[in-house]
Amino acid sequence: MKKKNNSGSFIKKIIFFFILLIMVIIGSLAYVVINFDSISAKLAERIDLKQDRVALDSEHFEKLKIHLILKNNLPFKVIFKDMKFEMTVDGYKVLAKDGKDNKMQAVAMVPIEANTENKTIITCDIGEPAVIKRAIQKALEKNAGKIIKAVLSQKSVKKEIGDDIKAITNTKGTATFMIKIGSLEIPFQKKLEF
């Protein structure tokens, strides 16, 4: 009789524990869903994103390369998913090749380990290279000295035009990051302005 009572009592305790565990899990999920905006804002604060340089394909001006420095101050790995942004070069708006919303978009999918710094380059196709050429030309006329003009006009400058373009660009947009737990993906965004 006592053994049956003890085993029945033990089963009741296990059932009670599982019900309590399920309630805690559901409560935690509800809290995360209700406060998702503030949680994602706090996650975004722990990611540092800096623009190192901006480069263009100097032959055709069709590809824009943004060199970024990313620092993950979170205690777990995140994935830098993509970046959607608007850019101006010396006041001229850079347009996306596909023309969607005239916003530039670059897919990154770069993993950043916990508490590490990572350098990466994202590339986008430019819609109107002639606009970029004109913007660079005007910026050089306004800002560059004779020596810089001479160096940049030489044919030896073939691959990229680099830091000079960073100085005349303004970028505003959002970078999307993702925390991956098994098959679950939790995205959050960080506003950026360079």
mmCIF file of C-alpha atoms in Angstrom:
data_model
loop_
_atom_site.group_PDB
_atom_site.id
_atom_site.type_symbol
_atom_site.label_atom_id
_atom_site.label_comp_id
_atom_site.label_asym_id
_atom_site.label_seq_id
_atom_site.Cartn_x
_atom_site.Cartn_y
_atom_site.Cartn_z
ATOM 1 C CA MET A 1 0.000 0.000 0.000
ATOM 2 C CA LYS A 2 2.756 2.417 0.976
ATOM 3 C CA LYS A 3 4.739 1.609 -2.194
ATOM 4 C CA LYS A 4 1.703 2.445 -4.374
ATOM 5 C CA ASN A 5 1.202 5.731 -2.500
ATOM 6 C CA ASN A 6 4.900 6.614 -2.830
ATOM 7 C CA SER A 7 4.967 5.828 -6.566
ATOM 8 C CA GLY A 8 1.698 7.761 -7.103
ATOM 9 C CA SER A 9 3.105 10.731 -5.176
ATOM 10 C CA PHE A 10 6.357 10.601 -7.204
ATOM 11 C CA ILE A 11 4.428 10.568 -10.512
ATOM 12 C CA LYS A 12 2.346 13.549 -9.346
ATOM 13 C CA LYS A 13 5.540 15.459 -8.501
ATOM 14 C CA ILE A 14 7.022 14.703 -11.956
ATOM 15 C CA ILE A 15 3.792 15.821 -13.682
ATOM 16 C CA PHE A 16 3.723 18.998 -11.549
ATOM 17 C CA PHE A 17 7.389 19.700 -12.424
ATOM 18 C CA PHE A 18 6.736 19.286 -16.183
ATOM 19 C CA ILE A 19 3.651 21.523 -16.040
ATOM 20 C CA LEU A 20 5.689 24.145 -14.181
ATOM 21 C CA LEU A 21 8.536 23.838 -16.725
ATOM 22 C CA ILE A 22 6.105 24.242 -19.661
ATOM 23 C CA MET A 23 4.552 27.316 -17.987
ATOM 24 C CA VAL A 24 8.022 28.872 -17.511
ATOM 25 C CA ILE A 25 8.930 28.211 -21.178
ATOM 26 C CA ILE A 26 5.609 29.627 -22.444
ATOM 27 C CA GLY A 27 5.976 32.644 -20.118
ATOM 28 C CA SER A 28 9.530 33.279 -21.350
ATOM 29 C CA LEU A 29 8.443 33.049 -25.000
ATOM 30 C CA ALA A 30 5.507 35.395 -24.350
ATOM 31 C CA TYR A 31 7.867 37.880 -22.650
ATOM 32 C CA VAL A 32 10.279 37.759 -25.615
ATOM 33 C CA VAL A 33 7.451 38.257 -28.157
ATOM 34 C CA ILE A 34 5.882 41.147 -26.208
ATOM 35 C CA ASN A 35 9.231 42.898 -25.625
ATOM 36 C CA PHE A 36 10.898 41.923 -28.918
ATOM 37 C CA ASP A 37 11.516 45.526 -30.032
ATOM 38 C CA SER A 38 13.360 46.489 -26.858
ATOM 39 C CA ILE A 39 15.287 43.190 -26.788
ATOM 40 C CA SER A 40 16.374 43.565 -30.433
ATOM 41 C CA ALA A 41 17.399 47.203 -29.749
ATOM 42 C CA LYS A 42 19.600 46.003 -26.862
ATOM 43 C CA LEU A 43 21.120 43.302 -29.078
ATOM 44 C CA ALA A 44 21.849 45.896 -31.803
ATOM 45 C CA GLU A 45 23.620 48.127 -29.256
ATOM 46 C CA ARG A 46 26.129 45.340 -28.638
ATOM 47 C CA ILE A 47 27.168 45.213 -32.314
ATOM 48 C CA ASP A 48 29.661 47.852 -33.535
ATOM 49 C CA LEU A 49 29.629 48.541 -37.259
ATOM 50 C CA LYS A 50 32.146 50.892 -38.881
ATOM 51 C CA GLN A 51 32.877 51.753 -42.475
ATOM 52 C CA ASP A 52 36.565 51.330 -43.233
ATOM 53 C CA ARG A 53 36.592 52.412 -46.863
ATOM 54 C CA VAL A 54 34.409 52.613 -49.971
ATOM 55 C CA ALA A 55 35.752 51.492 -53.339
ATOM 56 C CA LEU A 56 34.518 51.419 -56.926
ATOM 57 C CA ASP A 57 35.515 49.365 -59.930
ATOM 58 C CA SER A 58 37.594 52.041 -61.669
ATOM 59 C CA GLU A 59 37.071 50.742 -65.203
ATOM 60 C CA HIS A 60 33.291 50.542 -65.391
ATOM 61 C CA PHE A 61 32.082 52.022 -62.068
ATOM 62 C CA GLU A 62 29.395 49.335 -61.927
ATOM 63 C CA LYS A 63 30.353 47.708 -58.630
ATOM 64 C CA LEU A 64 30.455 49.371 -55.241
ATOM 65 C CA LYS A 65 32.564 47.753 -52.510
ATOM 66 C CA ILE A 66 32.049 48.747 -48.886
ATOM 67 C CA HIS A 67 34.763 47.608 -46.496
ATOM 68 C CA LEU A 68 33.291 47.153 -43.006
ATOM 69 C CA ILE A 69 34.644 46.455 -39.536
ATOM 70 C CA LEU A 70 32.157 44.524 -37.377
ATOM 71 C CA LYS A 71 32.565 43.859 -33.675
ATOM 72 C CA ASN A 72 30.302 41.412 -31.855
ATOM 73 C CA ASN A 73 30.203 42.255 -28.138
ATOM 74 C CA LEU A 74 27.562 39.580 -27.446
ATOM 75 C CA PRO A 75 28.437 36.320 -25.673
ATOM 76 C CA PHE A 76 27.250 34.256 -28.662
ATOM 77 C CA LYS A 77 27.759 34.083 -32.432
ATOM 78 C CA VAL A 78 25.653 36.260 -34.738
ATOM 79 C CA ILE A 79 25.358 36.307 -38.520
ATOM 80 C CA PHE A 80 25.580 39.571 -40.442
ATOM 81 C CA LYS A 81 22.798 38.823 -42.925
ATOM 82 C CA ASP A 82 22.462 41.853 -45.197
ATOM 83 C CA MET A 83 22.477 45.616 -45.522
ATOM 84 C CA LYS A 84 19.852 47.905 -47.094
ATOM 85 C CA PHE A 85 20.900 51.502 -47.513
ATOM 86 C CA GLU A 86 20.820 54.751 -49.426
ATOM 87 C CA MET A 87 24.085 56.336 -50.453
ATOM 88 C CA THR A 88 25.018 59.695 -51.853
ATOM 89 C CA VAL A 89 28.345 60.510 -53.473
ATOM 90 C CA ASP A 90 29.024 64.226 -53.076
ATOM 91 C CA GLY A 91 25.258 64.855 -53.058
ATOM 92 C CA TYR A 92 24.413 62.553 -55.991
ATOM 93 C CA LYS A 93 22.227 59.580 -55.084
ATOM 94 C CA VAL A 94 23.619 56.143 -55.916
ATOM 95 C CA LEU A 95 20.893 53.962 -57.435
ATOM 96 C CA ALA A 96 20.516 50.208 -57.243
ATOM 97 C CA LYS A 97 20.825 48.266 -60.498
ATOM 98 C CA ASP A 98 17.471 46.498 -60.027
ATOM 99 C CA GLY A 99 15.757 49.823 -59.236
ATOM 100 C CA LYS A 100 13.743 48.457 -56.295
ATOM 101 C CA ASP A 101 12.900 51.429 -54.026
ATOM 102 C CA ASN A 102 16.190 52.915 -55.266
ATOM 103 C CA LYS A 103 17.809 51.339 -52.205
ATOM 104 C CA MET A 104 21.100 49.569 -52.396
ATOM 105 C CA GLN A 105 21.086 46.054 -51.021
ATOM 106 C CA ALA A 106 23.999 43.766 -50.282
ATOM 107 C CA VAL A 107 23.785 40.197 -49.035
ATOM 108 C CA ALA A 108 26.560 39.370 -46.578
ATOM 109 C CA MET A 109 25.833 36.160 -44.579
ATOM 110 C CA VAL A 110 29.034 36.632 -42.557
ATOM 111 C CA PRO A 111 29.276 34.782 -39.208
ATOM 112 C CA ILE A 112 30.823 36.784 -36.356
ATOM 113 C CA GLU A 113 31.937 34.806 -33.329
ATOM 114 C CA ALA A 114 31.253 36.011 -29.776
ATOM 115 C CA ASN A 115 33.432 38.908 -28.589
ATOM 116 C CA THR A 116 35.403 39.171 -31.832
ATOM 117 C CA GLU A 117 36.089 41.748 -34.528
ATOM 118 C CA ASN A 118 35.694 40.892 -38.195
ATOM 119 C CA LYS A 119 36.531 42.726 -41.424
ATOM 120 C CA THR A 120 34.338 42.073 -44.426
ATOM 121 C CA ILE A 121 33.575 43.534 -47.843
ATOM 122 C CA ILE A 122 30.065 43.771 -49.242
ATOM 123 C CA THR A 123 29.493 44.357 -52.951
ATOM 124 C CA CYS A 124 26.517 45.868 -54.805
ATOM 125 C CA ASP A 125 25.749 46.605 -58.435
ATOM 126 C CA ILE A 126 25.257 50.271 -59.303
ATOM 127 C CA GLY A 127 22.396 51.300 -61.581
ATOM 128 C CA GLU A 128 23.838 54.472 -63.126
ATOM 129 C CA PRO A 129 27.659 54.471 -63.283
ATOM 130 C CA ALA A 130 27.704 57.815 -65.169
ATOM 131 C CA VAL A 131 26.244 59.551 -62.096
ATOM 132 C CA ILE A 132 29.061 58.176 -59.908
ATOM 133 C CA LYS A 133 31.719 59.229 -62.431
ATOM 134 C CA ARG A 134 30.309 62.759 -62.514
ATOM 135 C CA ALA A 135 30.064 62.933 -58.715
ATOM 136 C CA ILE A 136 33.694 61.847 -58.286
ATOM 137 C CA GLN A 137 34.828 64.277 -60.951
ATOM 138 C CA LYS A 138 33.022 67.194 -59.264
ATOM 139 C CA ALA A 139 34.300 66.186 -55.826
ATOM 140 C CA LEU A 140 37.871 66.054 -57.121
ATOM 141 C CA GLU A 141 37.462 69.454 -58.766
ATOM 142 C CA LYS A 142 36.248 70.908 -55.469
ATOM 143 C CA ASN A 143 38.511 69.113 -52.998
ATOM 144 C CA ALA A 144 41.590 67.508 -54.473
ATOM 145 C CA GLY A 145 44.945 69.130 -55.025
ATOM 146 C CA LYS A 146 46.789 68.990 -58.348
ATOM 147 C CA ILE A 147 48.999 66.070 -57.251
ATOM 148 C CA ILE A 148 45.995 63.894 -56.225
ATOM 149 C CA LYS A 149 44.250 64.699 -59.513
ATOM 150 C CA ALA A 150 47.359 63.722 -61.453
ATOM 151 C CA VAL A 151 47.756 60.427 -59.565
ATOM 152 C CA LEU A 152 44.080 59.472 -59.979
ATOM 153 C CA SER A 153 44.057 60.342 -63.681
ATOM 154 C CA GLN A 154 47.018 58.018 -64.396
ATOM 155 C CA LYS A 155 46.211 54.724 -66.045
ATOM 156 C CA SER A 156 48.152 52.862 -63.336
ATOM 157 C CA VAL A 157 45.135 53.274 -61.025
ATOM 158 C CA LYS A 158 43.237 50.260 -62.371
ATOM 159 C CA LYS A 159 41.642 48.068 -59.726
ATOM 160 C CA GLU A 160 39.945 50.297 -57.160
ATOM 161 C CA ILE A 161 39.540 53.906 -56.162
ATOM 162 C CA GLY A 162 39.436 53.673 -52.395
ATOM 163 C CA ASP A 163 39.577 56.047 -49.459
ATOM 164 C CA ASP A 164 38.986 59.180 -51.548
ATOM 165 C CA ILE A 165 35.449 57.991 -52.268
ATOM 166 C CA LYS A 166 34.719 57.298 -48.580
ATOM 167 C CA ALA A 167 35.349 60.963 -47.817
ATOM 168 C CA ILE A 168 32.621 62.063 -50.246
ATOM 169 C CA THR A 169 29.988 59.400 -49.457
ATOM 170 C CA ASN A 170 27.093 59.429 -47.006
ATOM 171 C CA THR A 171 25.332 56.179 -46.174
ATOM 172 C CA LYS A 172 22.100 55.660 -44.220
ATOM 173 C CA GLY A 173 20.179 52.436 -43.762
ATOM 174 C CA THR A 174 19.876 49.251 -41.753
ATOM 175 C CA ALA A 175 22.030 46.193 -41.258
ATOM 176 C CA THR A 176 20.221 42.938 -40.457
ATOM 177 C CA PHE A 177 21.790 40.440 -38.085
ATOM 178 C CA MET A 178 20.563 37.005 -37.077
ATOM 179 C CA ILE A 179 20.947 34.709 -34.102
ATOM 180 C CA LYS A 180 20.621 31.061 -35.127
ATOM 181 C CA ILE A 181 19.518 28.461 -32.585
ATOM 182 C CA GLY A 182 19.180 25.138 -34.409
ATOM 183 C CA SER A 183 16.629 25.759 -37.160
ATOM 184 C CA LEU A 184 15.263 28.855 -35.372
ATOM 185 C CA GLU A 185 16.439 32.217 -36.752
ATOM 186 C CA ILE A 186 15.983 35.384 -34.684
ATOM 187 C CA PRO A 187 16.630 38.527 -36.758
ATOM 188 C CA PHE A 188 17.377 42.006 -35.426
ATOM 189 C CA GLN A 189 18.359 45.246 -37.130
ATOM 190 C CA LYS A 190 20.842 47.997 -36.482
ATOM 191 C CA LYS A 191 20.461 51.460 -37.928
ATOM 192 C CA LEU A 192 23.575 52.759 -39.596
ATOM 193 C CA GLU A 193 24.852 56.110 -40.711
ATOM 194 C CA PHE A 194 28.326 56.669 -42.134
#
